[in-house]
Structure formats: C-alpha cells, structure tokens
Short mmCIF file of C-alpha atoms and ligand atoms in Angstrom, two decimals:
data_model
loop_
_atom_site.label_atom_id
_atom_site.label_comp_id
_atom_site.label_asym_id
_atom_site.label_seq_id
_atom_site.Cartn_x
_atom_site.Cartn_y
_atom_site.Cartn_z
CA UNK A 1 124.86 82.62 -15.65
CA UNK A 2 121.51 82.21 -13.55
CA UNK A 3 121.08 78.73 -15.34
CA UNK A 4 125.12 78.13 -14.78
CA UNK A 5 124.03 79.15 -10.60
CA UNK A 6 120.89 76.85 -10.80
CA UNK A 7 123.08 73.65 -12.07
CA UNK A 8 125.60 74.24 -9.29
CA UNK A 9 122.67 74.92 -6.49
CA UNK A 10 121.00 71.61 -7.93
CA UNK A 11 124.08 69.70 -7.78
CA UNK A 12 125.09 70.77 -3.93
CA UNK A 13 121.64 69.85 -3.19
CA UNK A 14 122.49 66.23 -4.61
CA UNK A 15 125.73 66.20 -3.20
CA UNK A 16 124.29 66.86 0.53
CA UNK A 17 121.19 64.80 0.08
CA UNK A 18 123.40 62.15 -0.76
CA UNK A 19 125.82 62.57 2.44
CA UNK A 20 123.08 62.69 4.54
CA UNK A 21 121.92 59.64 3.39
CA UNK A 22 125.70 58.23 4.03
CA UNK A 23 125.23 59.31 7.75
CA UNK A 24 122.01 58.73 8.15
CA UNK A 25 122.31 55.18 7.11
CA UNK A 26 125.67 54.65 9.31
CA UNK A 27 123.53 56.14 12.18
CA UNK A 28 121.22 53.47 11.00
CA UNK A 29 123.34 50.69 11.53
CA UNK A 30 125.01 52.03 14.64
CA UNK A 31 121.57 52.38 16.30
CA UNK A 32 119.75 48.88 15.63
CA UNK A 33 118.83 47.93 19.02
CA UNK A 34 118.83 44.13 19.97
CA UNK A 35 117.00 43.42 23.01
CA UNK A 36 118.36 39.81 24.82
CA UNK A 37 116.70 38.65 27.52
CA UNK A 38 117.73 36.24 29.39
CA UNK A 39 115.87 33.62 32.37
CA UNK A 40 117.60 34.29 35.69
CA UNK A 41 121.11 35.37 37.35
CA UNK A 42 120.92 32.87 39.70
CA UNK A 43 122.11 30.37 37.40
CA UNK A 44 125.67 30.67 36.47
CA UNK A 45 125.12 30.03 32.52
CA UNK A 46 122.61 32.71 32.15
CA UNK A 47 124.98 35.15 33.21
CA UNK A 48 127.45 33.85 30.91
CA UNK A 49 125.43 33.92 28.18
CA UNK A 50 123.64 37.13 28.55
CA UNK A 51 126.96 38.62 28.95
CA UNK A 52 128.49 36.81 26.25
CA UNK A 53 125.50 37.79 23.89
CA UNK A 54 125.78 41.34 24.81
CA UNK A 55 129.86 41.80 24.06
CA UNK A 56 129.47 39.59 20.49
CA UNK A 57 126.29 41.98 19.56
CA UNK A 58 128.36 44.81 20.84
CA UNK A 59 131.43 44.28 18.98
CA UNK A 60 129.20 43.98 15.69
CA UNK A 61 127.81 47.85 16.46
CA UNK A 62 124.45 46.76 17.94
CA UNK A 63 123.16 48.59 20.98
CA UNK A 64 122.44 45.83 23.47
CA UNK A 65 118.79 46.14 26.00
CA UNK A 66 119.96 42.87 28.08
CA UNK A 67 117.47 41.87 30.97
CA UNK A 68 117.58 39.01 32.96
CA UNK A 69 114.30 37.99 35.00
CA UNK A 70 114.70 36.40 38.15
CA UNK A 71 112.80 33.30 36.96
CA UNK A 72 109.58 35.69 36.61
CA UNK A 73 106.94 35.20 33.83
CA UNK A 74 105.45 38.48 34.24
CA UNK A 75 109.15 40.63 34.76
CA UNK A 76 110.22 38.48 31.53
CA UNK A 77 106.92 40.11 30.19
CA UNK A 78 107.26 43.48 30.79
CA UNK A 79 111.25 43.51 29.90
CA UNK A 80 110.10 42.26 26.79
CA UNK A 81 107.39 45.04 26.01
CA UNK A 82 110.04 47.81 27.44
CA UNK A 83 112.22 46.49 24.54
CA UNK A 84 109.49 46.56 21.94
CA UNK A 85 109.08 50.15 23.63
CA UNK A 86 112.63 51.06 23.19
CA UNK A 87 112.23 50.00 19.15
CA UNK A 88 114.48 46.94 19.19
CA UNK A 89 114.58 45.20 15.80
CA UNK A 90 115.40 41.91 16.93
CA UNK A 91 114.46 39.83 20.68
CA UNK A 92 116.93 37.26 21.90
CA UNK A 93 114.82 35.54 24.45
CA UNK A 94 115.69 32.27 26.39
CA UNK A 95 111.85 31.77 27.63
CA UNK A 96 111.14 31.20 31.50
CA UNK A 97 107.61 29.50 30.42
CA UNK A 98 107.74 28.36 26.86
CA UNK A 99 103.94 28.91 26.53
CA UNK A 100 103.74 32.13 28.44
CA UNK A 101 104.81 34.95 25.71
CA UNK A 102 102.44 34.67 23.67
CA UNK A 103 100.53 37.63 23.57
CA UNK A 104 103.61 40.15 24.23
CA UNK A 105 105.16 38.39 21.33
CA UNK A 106 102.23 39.15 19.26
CA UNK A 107 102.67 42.65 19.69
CA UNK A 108 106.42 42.25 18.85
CA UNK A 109 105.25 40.32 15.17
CA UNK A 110 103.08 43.39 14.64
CA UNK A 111 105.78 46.20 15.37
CA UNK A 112 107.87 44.06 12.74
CA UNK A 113 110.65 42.92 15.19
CA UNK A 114 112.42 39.29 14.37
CA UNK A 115 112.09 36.81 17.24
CA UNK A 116 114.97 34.34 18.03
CA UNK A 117 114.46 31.65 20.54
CA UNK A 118 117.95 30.93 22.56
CA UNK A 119 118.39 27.81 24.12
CA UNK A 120 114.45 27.01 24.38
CA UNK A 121 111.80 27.09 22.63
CA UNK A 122 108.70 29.96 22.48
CA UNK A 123 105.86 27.47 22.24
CA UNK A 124 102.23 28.80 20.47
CA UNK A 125 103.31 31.48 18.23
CA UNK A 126 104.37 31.89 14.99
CA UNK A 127 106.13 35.08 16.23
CA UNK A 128 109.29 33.28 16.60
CA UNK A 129 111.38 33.13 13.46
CA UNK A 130 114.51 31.18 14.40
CA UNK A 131 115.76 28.94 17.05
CA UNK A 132 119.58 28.14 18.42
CA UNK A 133 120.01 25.65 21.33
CA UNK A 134 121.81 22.34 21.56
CA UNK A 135 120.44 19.32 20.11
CA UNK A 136 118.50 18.83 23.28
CA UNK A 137 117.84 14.93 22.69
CA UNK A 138 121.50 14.14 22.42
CA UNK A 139 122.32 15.74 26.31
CA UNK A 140 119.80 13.22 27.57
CA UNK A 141 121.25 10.74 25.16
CA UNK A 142 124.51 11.02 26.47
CA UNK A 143 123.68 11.30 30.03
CA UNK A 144 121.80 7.64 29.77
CA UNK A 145 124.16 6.14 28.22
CA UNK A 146 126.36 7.27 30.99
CA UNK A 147 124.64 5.40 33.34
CA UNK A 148 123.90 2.80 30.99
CA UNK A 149 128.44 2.41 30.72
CA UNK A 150 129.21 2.73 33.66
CA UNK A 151 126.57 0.11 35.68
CA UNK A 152 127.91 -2.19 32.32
CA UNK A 153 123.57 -2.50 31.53
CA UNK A 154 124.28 -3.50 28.11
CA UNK A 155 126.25 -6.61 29.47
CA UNK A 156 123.71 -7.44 31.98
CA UNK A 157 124.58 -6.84 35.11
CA UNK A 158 122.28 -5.43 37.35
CA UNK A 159 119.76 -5.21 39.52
CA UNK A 160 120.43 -1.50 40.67
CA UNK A 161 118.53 1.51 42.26
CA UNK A 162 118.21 4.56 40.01
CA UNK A 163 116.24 7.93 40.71
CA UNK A 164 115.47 10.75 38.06
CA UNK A 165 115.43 14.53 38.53
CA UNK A 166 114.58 16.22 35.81
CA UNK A 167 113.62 19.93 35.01
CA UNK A 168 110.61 21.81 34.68
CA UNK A 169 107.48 20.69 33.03
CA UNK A 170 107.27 24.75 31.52
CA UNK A 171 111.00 24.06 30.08
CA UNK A 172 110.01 22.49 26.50
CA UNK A 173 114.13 21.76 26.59
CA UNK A 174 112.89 18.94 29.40
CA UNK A 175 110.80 16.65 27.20
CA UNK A 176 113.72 15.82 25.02
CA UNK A 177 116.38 15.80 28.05
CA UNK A 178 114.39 13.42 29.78
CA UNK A 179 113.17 11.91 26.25
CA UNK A 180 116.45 11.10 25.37
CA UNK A 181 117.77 9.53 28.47
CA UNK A 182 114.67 7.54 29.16
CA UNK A 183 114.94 6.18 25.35
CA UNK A 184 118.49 5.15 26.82
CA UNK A 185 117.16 3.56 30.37
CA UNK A 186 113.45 2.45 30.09
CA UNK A 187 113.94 -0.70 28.44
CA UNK A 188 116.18 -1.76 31.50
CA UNK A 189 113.77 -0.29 34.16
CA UNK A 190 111.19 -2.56 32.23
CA UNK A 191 113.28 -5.80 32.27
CA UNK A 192 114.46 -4.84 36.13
CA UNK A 193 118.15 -4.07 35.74
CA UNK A 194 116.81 -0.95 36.83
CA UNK A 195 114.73 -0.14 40.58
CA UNK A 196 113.47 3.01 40.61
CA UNK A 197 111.95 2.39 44.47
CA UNK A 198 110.10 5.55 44.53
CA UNK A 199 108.37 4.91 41.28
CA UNK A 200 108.80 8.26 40.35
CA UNK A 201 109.77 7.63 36.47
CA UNK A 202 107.36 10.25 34.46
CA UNK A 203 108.40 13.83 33.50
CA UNK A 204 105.61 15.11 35.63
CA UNK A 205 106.96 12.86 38.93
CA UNK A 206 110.74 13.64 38.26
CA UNK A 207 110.35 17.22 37.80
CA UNK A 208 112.11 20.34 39.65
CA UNK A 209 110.13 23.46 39.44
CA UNK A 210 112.92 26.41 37.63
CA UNK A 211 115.80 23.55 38.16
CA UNK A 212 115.71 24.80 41.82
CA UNK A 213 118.69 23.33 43.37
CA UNK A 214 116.52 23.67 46.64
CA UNK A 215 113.86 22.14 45.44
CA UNK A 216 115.74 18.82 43.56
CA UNK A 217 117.26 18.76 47.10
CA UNK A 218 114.06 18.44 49.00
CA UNK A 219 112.39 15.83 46.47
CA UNK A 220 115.84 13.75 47.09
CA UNK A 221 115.75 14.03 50.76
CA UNK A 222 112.17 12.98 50.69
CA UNK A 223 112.96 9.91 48.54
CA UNK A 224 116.06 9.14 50.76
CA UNK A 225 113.91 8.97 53.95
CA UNK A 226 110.76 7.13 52.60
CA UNK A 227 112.63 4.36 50.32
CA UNK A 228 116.32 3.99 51.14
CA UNK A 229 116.55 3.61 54.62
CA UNK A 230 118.26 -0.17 53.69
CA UNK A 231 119.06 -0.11 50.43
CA UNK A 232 121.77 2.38 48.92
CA UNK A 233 120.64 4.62 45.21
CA UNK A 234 123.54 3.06 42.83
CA UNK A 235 122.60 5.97 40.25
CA UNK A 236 120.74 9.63 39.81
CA UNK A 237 119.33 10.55 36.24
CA UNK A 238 120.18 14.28 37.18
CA UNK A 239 118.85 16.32 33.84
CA UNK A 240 120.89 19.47 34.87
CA UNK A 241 124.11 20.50 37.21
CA UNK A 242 121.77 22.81 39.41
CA UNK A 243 119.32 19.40 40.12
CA UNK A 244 122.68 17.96 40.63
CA UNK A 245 123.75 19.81 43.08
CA UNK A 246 120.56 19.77 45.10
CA UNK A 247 120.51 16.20 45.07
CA UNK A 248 124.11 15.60 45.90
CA UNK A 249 123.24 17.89 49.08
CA UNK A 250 120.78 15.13 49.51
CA UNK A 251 122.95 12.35 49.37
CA UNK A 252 125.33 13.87 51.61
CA UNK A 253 123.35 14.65 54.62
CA UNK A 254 122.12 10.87 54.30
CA UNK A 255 125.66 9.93 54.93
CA UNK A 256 126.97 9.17 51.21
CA UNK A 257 130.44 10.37 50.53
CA UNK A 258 132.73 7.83 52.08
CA UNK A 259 134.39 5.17 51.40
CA UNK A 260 131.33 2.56 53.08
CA UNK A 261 128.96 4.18 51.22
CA UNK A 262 130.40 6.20 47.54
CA UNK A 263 128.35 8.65 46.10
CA UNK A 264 126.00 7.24 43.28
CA UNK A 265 127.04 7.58 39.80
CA UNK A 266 125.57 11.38 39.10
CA UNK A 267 125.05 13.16 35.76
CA UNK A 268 124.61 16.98 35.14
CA UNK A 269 124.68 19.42 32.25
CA UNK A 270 125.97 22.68 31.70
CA UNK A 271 129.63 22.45 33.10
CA UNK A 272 128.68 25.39 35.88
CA UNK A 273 132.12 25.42 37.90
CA UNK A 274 130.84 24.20 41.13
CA UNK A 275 130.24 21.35 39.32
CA UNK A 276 133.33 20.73 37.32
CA UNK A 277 134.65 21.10 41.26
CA UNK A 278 132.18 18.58 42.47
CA UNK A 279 133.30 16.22 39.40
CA UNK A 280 137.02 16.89 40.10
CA UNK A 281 135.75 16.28 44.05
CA UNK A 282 134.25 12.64 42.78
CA UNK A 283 130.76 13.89 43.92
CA UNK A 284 129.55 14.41 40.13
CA UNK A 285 130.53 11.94 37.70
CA UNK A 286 129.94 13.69 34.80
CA UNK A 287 128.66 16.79 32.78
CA UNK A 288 127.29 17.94 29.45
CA UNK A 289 129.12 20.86 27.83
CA UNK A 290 127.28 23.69 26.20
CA UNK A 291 129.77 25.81 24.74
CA UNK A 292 128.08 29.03 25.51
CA UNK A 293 129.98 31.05 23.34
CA UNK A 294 129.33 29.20 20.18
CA UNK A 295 125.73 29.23 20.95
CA UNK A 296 125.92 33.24 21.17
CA UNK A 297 127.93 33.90 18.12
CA UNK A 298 125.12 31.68 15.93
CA UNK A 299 122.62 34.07 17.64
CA UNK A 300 124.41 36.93 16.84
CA UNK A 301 125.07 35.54 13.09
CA UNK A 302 121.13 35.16 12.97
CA UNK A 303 120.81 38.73 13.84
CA UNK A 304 123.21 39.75 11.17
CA UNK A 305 121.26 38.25 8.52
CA UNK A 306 117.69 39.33 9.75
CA UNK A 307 118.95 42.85 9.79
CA UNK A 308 120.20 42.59 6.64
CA UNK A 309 117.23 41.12 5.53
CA UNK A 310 118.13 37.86 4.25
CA UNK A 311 117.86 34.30 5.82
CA UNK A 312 119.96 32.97 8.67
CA UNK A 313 121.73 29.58 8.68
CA UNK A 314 119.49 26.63 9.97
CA UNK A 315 120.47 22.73 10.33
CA UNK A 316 117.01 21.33 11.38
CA UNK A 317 113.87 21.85 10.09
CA UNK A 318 111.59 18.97 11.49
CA UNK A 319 112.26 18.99 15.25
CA UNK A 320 110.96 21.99 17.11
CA UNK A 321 107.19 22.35 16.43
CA UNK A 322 105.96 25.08 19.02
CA UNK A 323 102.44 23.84 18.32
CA UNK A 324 101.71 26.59 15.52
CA UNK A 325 104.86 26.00 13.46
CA UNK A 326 108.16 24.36 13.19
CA UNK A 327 110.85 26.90 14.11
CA UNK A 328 113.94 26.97 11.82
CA UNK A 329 116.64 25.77 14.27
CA UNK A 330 120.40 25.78 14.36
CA UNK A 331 121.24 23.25 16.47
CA UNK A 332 125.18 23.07 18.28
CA UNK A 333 126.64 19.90 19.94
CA UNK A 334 126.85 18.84 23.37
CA UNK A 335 129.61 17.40 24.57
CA UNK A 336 129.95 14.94 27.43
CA UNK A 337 132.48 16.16 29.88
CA UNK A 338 134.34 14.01 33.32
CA UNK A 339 137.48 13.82 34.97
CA UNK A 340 139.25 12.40 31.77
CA UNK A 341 138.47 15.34 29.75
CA UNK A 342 137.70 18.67 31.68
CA UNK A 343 141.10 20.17 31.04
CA UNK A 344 141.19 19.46 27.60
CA UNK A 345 137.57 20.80 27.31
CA UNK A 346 137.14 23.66 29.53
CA UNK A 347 140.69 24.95 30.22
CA UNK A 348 142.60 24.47 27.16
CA UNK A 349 140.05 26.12 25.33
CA UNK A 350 139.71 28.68 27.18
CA UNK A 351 136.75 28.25 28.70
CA UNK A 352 137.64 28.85 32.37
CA UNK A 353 140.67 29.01 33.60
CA UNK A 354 142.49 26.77 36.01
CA UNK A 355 142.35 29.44 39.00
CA UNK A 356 138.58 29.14 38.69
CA UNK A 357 138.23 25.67 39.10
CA UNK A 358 140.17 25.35 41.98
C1 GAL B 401 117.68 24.52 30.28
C2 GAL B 401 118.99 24.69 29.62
C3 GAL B 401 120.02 24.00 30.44
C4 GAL B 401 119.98 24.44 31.88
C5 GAL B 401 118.60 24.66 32.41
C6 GAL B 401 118.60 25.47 33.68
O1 GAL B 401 116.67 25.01 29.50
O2 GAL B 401 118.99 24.13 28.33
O3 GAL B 401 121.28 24.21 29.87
O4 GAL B 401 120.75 25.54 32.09
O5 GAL B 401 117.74 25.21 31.49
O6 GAL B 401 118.51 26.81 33.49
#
C-alpha cells in the first residue's frame, strides 16, 4: 500500500511539474519583451512605423517598450538602456546617429539581447545581428533618373540648373541615396547638361542636418538669393519629402509657383501625405514609396525567428558593412510614386485613404 501511495505521490508530482512547465513556458512566450525604438515623431513615417511595429509585434503576443526620441542621441541612449533594463530580448532600433550606439549596444550583446537595425544602419558594432530597410541605392536611383526623364538628358538636351539637398551626413541611409542619384546625374554635371551654380555637389555641401525641413529651407533660400537672382533652378535633387518640403517653401517665397515661373522638377521619398498633396498640387513631382508596413512585418518575422532561435530570412549579404561586419540585410523595394500612380499605389492598397489626401 505505502509503495502503491509513493507511485501515485511520485506521479502527481510529475503530472504538476509538467503543467507548470506548460504555463510557465506560455507565460514565457506571452512575456518576451521587444523594445522598438524609433528616431523622432516629428516625422510622419516614424510614427507610422513605430506604431505599425508595435500592433504587428502585438498581435504575435510580444509585449511592445516603443520609444521614439525626438531626434536625440543621448534620449535614444537611455531609451535603449531602460529597455535592456526592462529585459527585452530583442531591440528594433532605427538609429538617429549610425555611429553613436555603440557602447549601449555593447551592453545589450552582453545581456544576450538580438539587435535589428530598421531602416538604417548601426555602424561600429558587431552587436547588430540583422538589418531591414529598402534597397537604399535604388531610391536615389530612381529619383536621378527622374530628373534625368524628364529634362530628356539622355537625348541631349540641356544646359539646365540643378541643386541637391540631401540628408544627414550621421544617416549612413544618405551615402547610397545620394550615391545612387549622383551615379545617375554626375556624368551630365561633368559634360555641362547640368549647372549646379552654387557648386554645392558633395554629400557634405548638400546636406540637411536630421532632414530638417527648416533647415533644407534655409540652405535653399540662401542659394536662391546668392545665385539665382537671373537665372531660374530647372531641377532640385531633393533626397527626402521633409528636404522637399523645406525647399519648395524656398522656391515659393522666391516667387515660383505660377505660370511665368513653374516650380522646378522636385523629387522626394517617403510618400508623407503633405507631399502626395503637394504632388497632386504640382509642387512635388514625384515620390519614393516605402511601404511601411511590409518593412515592419519583415522586422517582426526577424523577431520570430531570433526568439525561436533559428535564423531570419536575409536577401543581401555584401552591401551593409558597418565598419566591423557586414550585417545580414533584408532588403524591400522602393517604388517610384507621381500623379499617374498615387491612387493605384497609396489608396487602392490601402495605404491612406482618399479623405486623407485631400
Ligand atoms: C531616412 C529614411 C527615409 C527618411 C529619412 C528621414 O533614413 O530612410 O525614409 O524618412 O530618414 O527621417
């Protein structure tokens, strides 16, 4: 009987040890904590992305830390160490400074949590393990060939006046934007189809400290005044829609807009609404389309696989060398977006809706 007793008591045990592991390891998976965090509200993709990251990681059962950091090194910082604090498993971060986490992302390797890079790259560490953005060259690809279409460079014709505004030199995204679209332009600034009166052609020249639409709008006004007092800009290399907008402020107050005098031809990226309006307007003449939701769901496929310890999906694994290491990337497509296609594009999928854009 006492040995009959004994097998039961020993089997109960089991039988709870067991369930507790059940719960324990549903509690497990219920609590892994994903920290995202994200540049700067002030830009309307961030936003969008931080909140789309949050409701995909949600939806999968992740508890979501999401901080966004007013374009601040040192608040990206400390969000970052709260969430290594908090015991995330996995950082989402889309870097202010590329070069600037370094040392809190050491401490992250050594607590064990995964690092992915969104949309730009964590340079100097090998703390990062994966990368998702859009294949960066290709948006400056397709915003010179823009220009390169629609001023008909490739048949000749020219000479005309182009400016660049580009992004900022701590934004490792910016060497291949501008990369791209120079590889598309500089051989006709070299053979004169292309003026650039201000001379202001390098990355360093061009740039816009955190895409500041206040900023790109001074550096244009300052241009405008000092070069074009009696010639007209034909075309602005404009890397983002934020730059854009800043110089299209620019433009305007030097009397552009009418019928005398048409706006320039303009690019952008990122599809931000007040731009599509601007583009619908005929202030912008085109965009580049980040589907922001695509771009979360591969991060939050990523953190599906590091959690469950296996690898995640890459497509490129030459490109993005942070200067220790070249980071595993996915990389998504941009697509160029103008008045012919923004319906198609942004309504019909379901991107915005047409209330939004009106
Ligand atoms: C870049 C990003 C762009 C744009 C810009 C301004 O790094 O790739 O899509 O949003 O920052 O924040």
């Amino acid at each position: 009987m006492k040995r009959f007793i004994a097998i039961v008591l020993t089997m109960l045990m089991v039988i709870s040890m067991v369930g507790c592991g059940a719960t324990e390891k549903s509690n497990d998976s219920d609590s892994v904590i994903v920290g995202v965090s994200m540049p700067t509200k002030s830009l309307q993709r961030w936003n969008q992305d931080g909140e789309n990251m949050k409701k995909i990681l949600e939806e999968k059962g992740y508890q979501v830390e999401l901080e966004f950091a007013e374009n601040k090194t040192e608040s990206q910082i400390s969000q970052i160490e709260n969430m290594i604090t908090k015991g995330a498993k996995v950082i989402v971060v889309a870097a202010i400074d590329g070069s600037a986490l370094t040392n809190v992302l050491d401490s992250a390797k050594e607590d064990g949590i995964d690092i992915i890079a969104y949309d730009r790259l964590i340079m100097n560490t090998d703390a990062v393990s994966y990368y998702a953005t859009f294949d960066n060259y290709n948006v400056g690809t397709i915003q010179g060939k823009y220009i390169e279409d629609k001023l008909g460079l490739s048949e000749g014709k020219g000479p005309f006046n182009l400016e660049i505004a580009t992004g900022p030199l701590d934004d490792n995204n910016v060497v291949f934007f501008y990369g791209g679209a120079m590889d598309v332009l500089q051989k006709y600034i070299d053979n004169g189809q292309l003026v650039v009166k201000s001379s202001q052609t390098t990355r360093e020249q061009a740039a816009t400290p955190n895409w500041d639409e206040q900023e790109a709008q001074a550096r244009m006004d300052n241009i405008i005044t000092t070069h074009y007092t009696d010639e007209k800009i034909d075309a602005v290399l404009c890397s983002n829609d934020s730059v854009s907008l800043g110089v299209q402020s620019a433009l305007k107050s030097a009397g552009y807009g009418t019928s005398e005098k048409p706006m320039p031809i303009l690019t952008g990226q990122d599809a931000n609404i007040s731009n599509v309006k601007a583009i619908i307007a005929g202030d912008q003449s085109m965009s580049v389309f980040k589907d922001t939701r695509a771009l979360a769901d591969k991060v939050a496929e990523m953190v599906d696989s590091i959690v469950s310890g296996k690898e995640a999906e890459v497509n490129d694994t030459e490109t993005y060398d942070n200067g220790v290491k070249v980071v595993p990337s996915y990389l998504l497509e941009p697509k160029f977006v103008d008045e012919s296609n923004y319906k198609e594009l942004l309504i019909d999928s379901g991107y915005y809706t047409e209330d939004q854009l009106q």
